[in-house]
PDB file of N, CA and C in Angstrom:
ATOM      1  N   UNK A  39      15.358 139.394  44.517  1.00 81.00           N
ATOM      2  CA  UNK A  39      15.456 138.124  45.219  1.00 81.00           C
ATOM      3  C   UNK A  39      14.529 138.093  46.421  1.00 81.00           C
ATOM      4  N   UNK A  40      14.476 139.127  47.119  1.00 90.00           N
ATOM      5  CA  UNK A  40      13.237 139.493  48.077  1.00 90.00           C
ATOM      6  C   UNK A  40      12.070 138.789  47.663  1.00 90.00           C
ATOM      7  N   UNK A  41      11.418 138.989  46.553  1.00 94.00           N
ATOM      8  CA  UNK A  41      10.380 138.619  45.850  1.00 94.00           C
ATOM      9  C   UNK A  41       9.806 137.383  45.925  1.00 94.00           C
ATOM     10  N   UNK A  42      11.324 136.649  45.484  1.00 95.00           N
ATOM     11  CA  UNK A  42      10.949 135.183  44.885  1.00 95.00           C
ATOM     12  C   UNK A  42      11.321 134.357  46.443  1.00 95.00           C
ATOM     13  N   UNK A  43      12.062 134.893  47.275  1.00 94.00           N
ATOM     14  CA  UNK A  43      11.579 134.690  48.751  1.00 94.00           C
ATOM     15  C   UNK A  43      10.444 134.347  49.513  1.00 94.00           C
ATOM     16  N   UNK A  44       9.552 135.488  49.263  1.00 96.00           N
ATOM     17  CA  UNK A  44       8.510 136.294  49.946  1.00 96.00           C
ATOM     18  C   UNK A  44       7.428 135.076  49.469  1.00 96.00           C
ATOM     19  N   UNK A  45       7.753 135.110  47.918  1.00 96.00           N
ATOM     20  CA  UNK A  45       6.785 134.069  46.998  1.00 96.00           C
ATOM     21  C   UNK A  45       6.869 132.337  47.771  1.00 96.00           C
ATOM     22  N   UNK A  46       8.347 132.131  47.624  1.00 96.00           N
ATOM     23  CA  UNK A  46       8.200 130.776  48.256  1.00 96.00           C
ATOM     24  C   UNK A  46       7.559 130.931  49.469  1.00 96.00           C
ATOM     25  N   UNK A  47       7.950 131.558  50.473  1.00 97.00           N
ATOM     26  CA  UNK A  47       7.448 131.633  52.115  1.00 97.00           C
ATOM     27  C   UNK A  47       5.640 131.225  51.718  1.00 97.00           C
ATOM     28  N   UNK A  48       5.651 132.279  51.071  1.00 97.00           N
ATOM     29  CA  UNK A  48       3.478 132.316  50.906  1.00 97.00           C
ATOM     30  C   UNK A  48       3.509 130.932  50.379  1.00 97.00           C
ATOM     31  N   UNK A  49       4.180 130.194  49.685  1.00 98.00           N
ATOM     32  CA  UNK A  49       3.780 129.053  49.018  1.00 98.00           C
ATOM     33  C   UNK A  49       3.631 128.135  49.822  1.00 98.00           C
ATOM     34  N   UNK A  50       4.871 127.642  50.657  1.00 98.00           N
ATOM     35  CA  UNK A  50       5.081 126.845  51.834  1.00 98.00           C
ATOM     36  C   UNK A  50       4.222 126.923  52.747  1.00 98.00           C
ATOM     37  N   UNK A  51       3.594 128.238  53.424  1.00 98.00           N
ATOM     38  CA  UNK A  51       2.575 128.569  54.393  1.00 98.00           C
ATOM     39  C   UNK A  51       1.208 128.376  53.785  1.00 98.00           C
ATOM     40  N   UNK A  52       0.847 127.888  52.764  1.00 98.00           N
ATOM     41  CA  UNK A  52      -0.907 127.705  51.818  1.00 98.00           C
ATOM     42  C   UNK A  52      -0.267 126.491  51.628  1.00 98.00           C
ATOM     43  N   UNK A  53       0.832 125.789  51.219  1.00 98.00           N
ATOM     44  CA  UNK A  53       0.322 124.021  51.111  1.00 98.00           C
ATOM     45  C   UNK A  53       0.118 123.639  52.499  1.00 98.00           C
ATOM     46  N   UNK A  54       0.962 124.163  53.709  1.00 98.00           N
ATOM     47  CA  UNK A  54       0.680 123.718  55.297  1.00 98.00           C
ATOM     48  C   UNK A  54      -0.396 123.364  55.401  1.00 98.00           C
ATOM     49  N   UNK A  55      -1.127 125.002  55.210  1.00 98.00           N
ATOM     50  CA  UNK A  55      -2.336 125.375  55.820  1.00 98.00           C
ATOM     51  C   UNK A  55      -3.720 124.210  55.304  1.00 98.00           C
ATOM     52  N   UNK A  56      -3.031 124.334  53.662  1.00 98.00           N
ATOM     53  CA  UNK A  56      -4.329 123.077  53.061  1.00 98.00           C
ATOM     54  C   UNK A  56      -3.663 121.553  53.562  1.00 98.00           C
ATOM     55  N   UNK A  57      -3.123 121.294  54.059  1.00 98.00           N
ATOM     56  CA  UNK A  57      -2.536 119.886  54.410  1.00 98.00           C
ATOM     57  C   UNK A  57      -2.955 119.815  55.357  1.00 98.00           C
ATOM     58  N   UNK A  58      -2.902 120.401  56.701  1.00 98.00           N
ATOM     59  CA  UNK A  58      -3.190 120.533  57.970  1.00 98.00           C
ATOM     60  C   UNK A  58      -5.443 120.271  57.861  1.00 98.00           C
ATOM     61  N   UNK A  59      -5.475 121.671  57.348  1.00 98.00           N
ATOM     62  CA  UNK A  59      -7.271 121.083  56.825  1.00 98.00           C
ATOM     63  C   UNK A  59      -7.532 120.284  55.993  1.00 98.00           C
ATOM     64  N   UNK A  60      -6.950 119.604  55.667  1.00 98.00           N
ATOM     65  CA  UNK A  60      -7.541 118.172  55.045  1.00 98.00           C
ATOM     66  C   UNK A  60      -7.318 116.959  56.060  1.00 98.00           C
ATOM     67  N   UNK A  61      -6.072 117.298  56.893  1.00 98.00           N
ATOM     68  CA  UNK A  61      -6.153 116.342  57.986  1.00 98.00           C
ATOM     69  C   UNK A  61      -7.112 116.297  58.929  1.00 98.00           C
ATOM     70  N   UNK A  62      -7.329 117.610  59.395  1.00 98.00           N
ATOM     71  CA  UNK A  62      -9.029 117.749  59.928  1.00 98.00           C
ATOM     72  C   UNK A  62     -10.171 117.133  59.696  1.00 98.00           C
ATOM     73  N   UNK A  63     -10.283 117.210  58.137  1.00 98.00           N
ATOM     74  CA  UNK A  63     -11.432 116.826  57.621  1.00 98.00           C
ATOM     75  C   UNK A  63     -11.700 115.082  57.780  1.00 98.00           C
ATOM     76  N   UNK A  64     -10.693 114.913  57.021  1.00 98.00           N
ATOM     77  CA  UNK A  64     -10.271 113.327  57.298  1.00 98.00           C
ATOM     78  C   UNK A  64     -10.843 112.869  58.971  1.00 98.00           C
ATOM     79  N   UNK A  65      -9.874 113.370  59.622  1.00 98.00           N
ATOM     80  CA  UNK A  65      -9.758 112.607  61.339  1.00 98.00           C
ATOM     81  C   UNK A  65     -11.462 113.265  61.726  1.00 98.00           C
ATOM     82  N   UNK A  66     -12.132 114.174  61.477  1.00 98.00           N
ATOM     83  CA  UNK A  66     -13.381 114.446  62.092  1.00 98.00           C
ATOM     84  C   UNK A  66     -14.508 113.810  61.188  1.00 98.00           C
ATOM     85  N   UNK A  67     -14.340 113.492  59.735  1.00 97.00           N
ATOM     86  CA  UNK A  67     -15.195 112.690  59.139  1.00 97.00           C
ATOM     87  C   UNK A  67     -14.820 110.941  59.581  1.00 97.00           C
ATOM     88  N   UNK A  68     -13.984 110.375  60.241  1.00 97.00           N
ATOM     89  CA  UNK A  68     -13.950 109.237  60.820  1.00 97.00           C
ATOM     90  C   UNK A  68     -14.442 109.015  62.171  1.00 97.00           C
ATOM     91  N   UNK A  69     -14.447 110.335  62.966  1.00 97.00           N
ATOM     92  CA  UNK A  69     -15.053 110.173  64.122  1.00 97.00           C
ATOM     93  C   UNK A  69     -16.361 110.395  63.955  1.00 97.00           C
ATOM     94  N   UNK A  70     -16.431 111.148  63.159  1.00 97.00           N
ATOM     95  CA  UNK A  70     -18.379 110.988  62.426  1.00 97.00           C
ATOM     96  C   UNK A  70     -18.884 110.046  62.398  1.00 97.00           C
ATOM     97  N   UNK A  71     -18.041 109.075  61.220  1.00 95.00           N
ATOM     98  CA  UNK A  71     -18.767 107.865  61.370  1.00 95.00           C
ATOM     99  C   UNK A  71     -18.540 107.246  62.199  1.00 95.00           C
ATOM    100  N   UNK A  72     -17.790 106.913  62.940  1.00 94.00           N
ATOM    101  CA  UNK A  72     -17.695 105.680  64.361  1.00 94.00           C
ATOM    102  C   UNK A  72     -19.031 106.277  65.075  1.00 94.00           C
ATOM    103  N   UNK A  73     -19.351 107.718  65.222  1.00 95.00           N
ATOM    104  CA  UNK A  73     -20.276 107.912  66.073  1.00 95.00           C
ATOM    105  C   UNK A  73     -21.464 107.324  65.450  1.00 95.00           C
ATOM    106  N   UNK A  74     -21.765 107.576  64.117  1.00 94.00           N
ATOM    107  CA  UNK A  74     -23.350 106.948  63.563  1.00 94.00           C
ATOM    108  C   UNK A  74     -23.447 105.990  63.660  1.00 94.00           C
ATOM    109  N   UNK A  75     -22.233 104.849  63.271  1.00 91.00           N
ATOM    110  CA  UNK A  75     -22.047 103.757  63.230  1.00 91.00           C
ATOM    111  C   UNK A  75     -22.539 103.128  64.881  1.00 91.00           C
ATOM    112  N   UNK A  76     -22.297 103.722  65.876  1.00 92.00           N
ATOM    113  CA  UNK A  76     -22.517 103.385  66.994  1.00 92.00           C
ATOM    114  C   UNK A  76     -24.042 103.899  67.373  1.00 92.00           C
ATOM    115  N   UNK A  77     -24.332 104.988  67.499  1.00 93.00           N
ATOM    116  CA  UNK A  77     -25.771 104.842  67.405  1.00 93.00           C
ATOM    117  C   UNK A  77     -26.834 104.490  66.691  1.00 93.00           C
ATOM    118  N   UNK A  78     -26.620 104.454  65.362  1.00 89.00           N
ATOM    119  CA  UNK A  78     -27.319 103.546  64.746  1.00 89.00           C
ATOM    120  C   UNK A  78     -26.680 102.503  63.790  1.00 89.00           C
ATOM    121  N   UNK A  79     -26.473 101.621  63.867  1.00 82.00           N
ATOM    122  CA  UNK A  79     -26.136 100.300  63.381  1.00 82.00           C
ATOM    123  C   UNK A  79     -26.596  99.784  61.825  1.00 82.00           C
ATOM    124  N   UNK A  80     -26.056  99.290  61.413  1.00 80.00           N
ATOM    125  CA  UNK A  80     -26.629  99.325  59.675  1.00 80.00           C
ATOM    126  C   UNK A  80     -27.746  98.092  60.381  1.00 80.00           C
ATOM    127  N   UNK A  81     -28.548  97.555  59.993  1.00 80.00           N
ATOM    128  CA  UNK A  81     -29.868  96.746  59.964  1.00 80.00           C
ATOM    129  C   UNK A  81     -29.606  96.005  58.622  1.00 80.00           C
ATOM    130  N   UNK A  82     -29.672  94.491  59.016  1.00 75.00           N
ATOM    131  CA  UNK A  82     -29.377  93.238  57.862  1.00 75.00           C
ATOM    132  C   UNK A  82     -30.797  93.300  57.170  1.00 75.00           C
ATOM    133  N   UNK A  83     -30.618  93.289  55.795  1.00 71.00           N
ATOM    134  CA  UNK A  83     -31.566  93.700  54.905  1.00 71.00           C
ATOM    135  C   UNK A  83     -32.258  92.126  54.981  1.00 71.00           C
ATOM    136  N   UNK A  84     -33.809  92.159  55.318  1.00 73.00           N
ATOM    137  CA  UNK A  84     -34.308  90.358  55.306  1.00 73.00           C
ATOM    138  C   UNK A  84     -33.979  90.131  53.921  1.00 73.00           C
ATOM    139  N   UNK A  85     -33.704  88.535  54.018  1.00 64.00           N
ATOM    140  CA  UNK A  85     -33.850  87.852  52.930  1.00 64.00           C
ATOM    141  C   UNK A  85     -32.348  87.738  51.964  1.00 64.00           C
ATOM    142  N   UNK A  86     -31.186  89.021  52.559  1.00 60.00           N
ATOM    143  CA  UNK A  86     -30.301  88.968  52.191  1.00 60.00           C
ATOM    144  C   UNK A  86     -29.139  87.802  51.934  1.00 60.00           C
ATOM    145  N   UNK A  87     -29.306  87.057  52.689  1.00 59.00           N
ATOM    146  CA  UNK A  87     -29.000  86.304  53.375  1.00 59.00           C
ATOM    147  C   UNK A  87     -28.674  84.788  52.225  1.00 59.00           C
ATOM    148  N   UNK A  88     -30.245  85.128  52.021  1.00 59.00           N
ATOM    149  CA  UNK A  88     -30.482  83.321  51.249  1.00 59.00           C
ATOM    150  C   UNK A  88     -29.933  83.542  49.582  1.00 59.00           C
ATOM    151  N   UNK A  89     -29.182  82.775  49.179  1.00 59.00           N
ATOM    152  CA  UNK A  89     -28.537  82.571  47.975  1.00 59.00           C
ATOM    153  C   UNK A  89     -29.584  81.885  47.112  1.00 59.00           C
ATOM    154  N   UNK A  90     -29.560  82.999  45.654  1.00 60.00           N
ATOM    155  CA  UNK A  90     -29.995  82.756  45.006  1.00 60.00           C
ATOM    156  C   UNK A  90     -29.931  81.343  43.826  1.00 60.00           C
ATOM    157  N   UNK A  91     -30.479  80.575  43.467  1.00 64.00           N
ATOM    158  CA  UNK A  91     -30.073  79.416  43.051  1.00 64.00           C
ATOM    159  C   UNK A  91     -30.460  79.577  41.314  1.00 64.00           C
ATOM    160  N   UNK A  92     -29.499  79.771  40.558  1.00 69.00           N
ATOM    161  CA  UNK A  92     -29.371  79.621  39.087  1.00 69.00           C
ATOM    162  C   UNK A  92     -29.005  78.542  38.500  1.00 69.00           C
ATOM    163  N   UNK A  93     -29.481  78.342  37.544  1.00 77.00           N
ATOM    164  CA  UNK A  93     -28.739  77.321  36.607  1.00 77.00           C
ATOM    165  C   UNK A  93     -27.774  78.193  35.400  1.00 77.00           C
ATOM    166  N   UNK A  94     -26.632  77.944  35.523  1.00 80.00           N
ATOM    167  CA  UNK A  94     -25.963  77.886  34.357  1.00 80.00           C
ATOM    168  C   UNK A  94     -25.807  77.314  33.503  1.00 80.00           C
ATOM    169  N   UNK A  95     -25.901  77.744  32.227  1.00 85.00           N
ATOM    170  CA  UNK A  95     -25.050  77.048  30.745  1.00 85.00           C
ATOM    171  C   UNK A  95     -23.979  76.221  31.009  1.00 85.00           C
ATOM    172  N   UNK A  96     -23.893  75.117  30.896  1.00 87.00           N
ATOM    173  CA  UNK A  96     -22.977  74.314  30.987  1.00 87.00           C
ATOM    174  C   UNK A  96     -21.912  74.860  30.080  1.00 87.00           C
ATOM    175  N   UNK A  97     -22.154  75.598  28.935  1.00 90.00           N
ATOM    176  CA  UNK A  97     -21.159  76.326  28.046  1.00 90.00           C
ATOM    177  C   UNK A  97     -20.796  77.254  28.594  1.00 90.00           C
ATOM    178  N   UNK A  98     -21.522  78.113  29.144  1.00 88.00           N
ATOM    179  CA  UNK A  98     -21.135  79.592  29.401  1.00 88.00           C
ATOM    180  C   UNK A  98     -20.655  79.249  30.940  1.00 88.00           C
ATOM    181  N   UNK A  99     -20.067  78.003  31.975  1.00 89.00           N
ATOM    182  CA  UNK A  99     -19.163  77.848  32.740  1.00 89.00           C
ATOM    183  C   UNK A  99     -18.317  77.176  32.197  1.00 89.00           C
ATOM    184  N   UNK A 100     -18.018  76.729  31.067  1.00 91.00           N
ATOM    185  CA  UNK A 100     -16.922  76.261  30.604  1.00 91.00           C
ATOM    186  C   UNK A 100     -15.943  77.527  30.378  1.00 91.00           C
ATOM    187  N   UNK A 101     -16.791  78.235  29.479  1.00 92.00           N
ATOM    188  CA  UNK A 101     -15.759  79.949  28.596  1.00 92.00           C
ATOM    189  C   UNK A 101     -15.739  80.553  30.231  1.00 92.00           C
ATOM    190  N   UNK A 102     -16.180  80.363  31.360  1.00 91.00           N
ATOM    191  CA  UNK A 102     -15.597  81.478  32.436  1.00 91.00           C
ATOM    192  C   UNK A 102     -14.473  80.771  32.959  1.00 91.00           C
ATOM    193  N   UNK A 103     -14.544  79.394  32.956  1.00 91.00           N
ATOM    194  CA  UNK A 103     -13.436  78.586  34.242  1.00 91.00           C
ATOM    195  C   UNK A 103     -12.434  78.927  32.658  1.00 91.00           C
ATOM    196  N   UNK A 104     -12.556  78.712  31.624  1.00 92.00           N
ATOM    197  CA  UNK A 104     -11.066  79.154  30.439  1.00 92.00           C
ATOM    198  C   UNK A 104     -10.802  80.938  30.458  1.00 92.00           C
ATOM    199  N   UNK A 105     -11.702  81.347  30.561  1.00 93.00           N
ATOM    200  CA  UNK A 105     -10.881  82.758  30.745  1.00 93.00           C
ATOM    201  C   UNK A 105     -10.458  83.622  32.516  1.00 93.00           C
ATOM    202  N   UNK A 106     -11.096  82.708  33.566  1.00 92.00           N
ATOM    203  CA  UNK A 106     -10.301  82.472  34.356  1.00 92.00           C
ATOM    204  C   UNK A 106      -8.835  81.917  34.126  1.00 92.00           C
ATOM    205  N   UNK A 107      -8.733  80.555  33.681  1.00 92.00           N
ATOM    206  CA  UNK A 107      -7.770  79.803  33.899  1.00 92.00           C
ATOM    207  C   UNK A 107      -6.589  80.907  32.895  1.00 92.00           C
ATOM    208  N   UNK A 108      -7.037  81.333  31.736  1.00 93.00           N
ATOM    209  CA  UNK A 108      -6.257  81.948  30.581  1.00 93.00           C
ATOM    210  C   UNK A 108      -5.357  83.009  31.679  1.00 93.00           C
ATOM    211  N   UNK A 109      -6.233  83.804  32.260  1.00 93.00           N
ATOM    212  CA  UNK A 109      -5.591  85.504  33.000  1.00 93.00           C
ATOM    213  C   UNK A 109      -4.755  85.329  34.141  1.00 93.00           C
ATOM    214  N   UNK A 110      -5.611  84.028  35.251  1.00 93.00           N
ATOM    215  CA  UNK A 110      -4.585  83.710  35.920  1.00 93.00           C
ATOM    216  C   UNK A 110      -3.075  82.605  35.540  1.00 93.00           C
ATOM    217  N   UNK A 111      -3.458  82.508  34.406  1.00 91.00           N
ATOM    218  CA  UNK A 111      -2.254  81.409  33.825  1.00 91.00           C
ATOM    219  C   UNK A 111      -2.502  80.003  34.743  1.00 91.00           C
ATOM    220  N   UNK A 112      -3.595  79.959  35.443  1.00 86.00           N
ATOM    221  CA  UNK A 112      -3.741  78.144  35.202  1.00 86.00           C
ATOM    222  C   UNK A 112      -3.724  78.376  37.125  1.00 86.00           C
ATOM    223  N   UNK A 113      -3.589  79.424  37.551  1.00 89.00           N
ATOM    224  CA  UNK A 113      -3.694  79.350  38.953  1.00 89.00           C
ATOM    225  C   UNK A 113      -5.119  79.285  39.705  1.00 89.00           C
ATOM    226  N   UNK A 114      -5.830  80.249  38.893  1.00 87.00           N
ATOM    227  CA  UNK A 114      -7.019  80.558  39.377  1.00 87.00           C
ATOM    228  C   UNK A 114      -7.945  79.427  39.614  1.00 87.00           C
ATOM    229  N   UNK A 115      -9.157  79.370  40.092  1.00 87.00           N
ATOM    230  CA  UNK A 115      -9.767  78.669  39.748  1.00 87.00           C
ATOM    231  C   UNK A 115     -11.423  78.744  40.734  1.00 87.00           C
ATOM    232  N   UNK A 116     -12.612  78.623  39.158  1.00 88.00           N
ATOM    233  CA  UNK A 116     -14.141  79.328  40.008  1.00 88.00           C
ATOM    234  C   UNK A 116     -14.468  78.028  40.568  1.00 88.00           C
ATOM    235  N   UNK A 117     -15.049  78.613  41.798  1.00 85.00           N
ATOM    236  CA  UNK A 117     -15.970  77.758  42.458  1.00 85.00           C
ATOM    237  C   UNK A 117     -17.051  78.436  42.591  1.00 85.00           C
ATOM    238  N   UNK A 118     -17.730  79.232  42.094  1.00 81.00           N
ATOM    239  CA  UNK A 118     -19.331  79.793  42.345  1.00 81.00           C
ATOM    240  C   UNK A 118     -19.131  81.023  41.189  1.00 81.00           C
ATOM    241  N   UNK A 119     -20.277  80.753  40.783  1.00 82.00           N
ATOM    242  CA  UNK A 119     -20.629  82.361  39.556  1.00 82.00           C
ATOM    243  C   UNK A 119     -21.839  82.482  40.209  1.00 82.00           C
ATOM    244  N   UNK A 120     -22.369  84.239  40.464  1.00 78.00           N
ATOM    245  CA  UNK A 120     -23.205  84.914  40.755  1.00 78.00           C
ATOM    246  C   UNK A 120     -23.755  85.817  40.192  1.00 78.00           C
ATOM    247  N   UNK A 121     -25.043  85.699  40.160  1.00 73.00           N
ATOM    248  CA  UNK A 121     -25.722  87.608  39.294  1.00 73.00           C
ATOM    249  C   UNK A 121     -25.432  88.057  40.474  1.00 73.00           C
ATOM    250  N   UNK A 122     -24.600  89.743  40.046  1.00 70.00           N
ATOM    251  CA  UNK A 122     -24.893  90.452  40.783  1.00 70.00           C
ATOM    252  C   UNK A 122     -25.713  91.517  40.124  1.00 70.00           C
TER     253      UNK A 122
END
C-alpha cells in the first residue's frame, strides 16, 4: 500500500507541476504580445479598405438566400456575399 501511495503522491506533484507551467506559459506569452502589440502596431494594409464590387448570378443568390433561409429555418437572412 506504501507503493500505490508513493505512486499517487508522484502523480499529484507532475500534474501540479505541468499545470502551474502551462500557466506560465500562457500569462508570459500574453504579456509578450501586449508588449509587441505596443511597440509595434499592426500597419493597415493600403487598399484594404475598398470593397470589392462583383456581380452575382442572379441564380447563384437565389440557391444562397434558400440554403441560408433552409439552416436557419427562415431566420437568417444575406445581405452581402463576398470572395474571400
Amino acid at each position: 500500500m506504501d507503493n500505490f501511495a508513493l505512486g499517487l503522491t508522484l502523480m499529484v506533484v507532475g500534474m501540479v507541476t505541468v499545470f502551474a507551467i502551462l500557466l506560465i506559459v500562457i500569462y508570459l506569452s500574453r504579456v509578450l504580445i501586449m508588449a509587441v502589440n505596443r511597440i509595434a502596431p499592426e500597419e493597415p494594409v493600403p487598399g484594404s479598405n475598398q470593397r470589392r464590387t462583383t456581380v452575382i448570378n442572379p441564380s447563384v443568390m437565389r440557391v444562397i438566400a434558400l440554403a441560408v433561409d433552409k439552416v436557419t429555418g427562415g431566420k437568417g437572412r444575406v445581405e452581402s456575399v463576398e470572395k474571400m
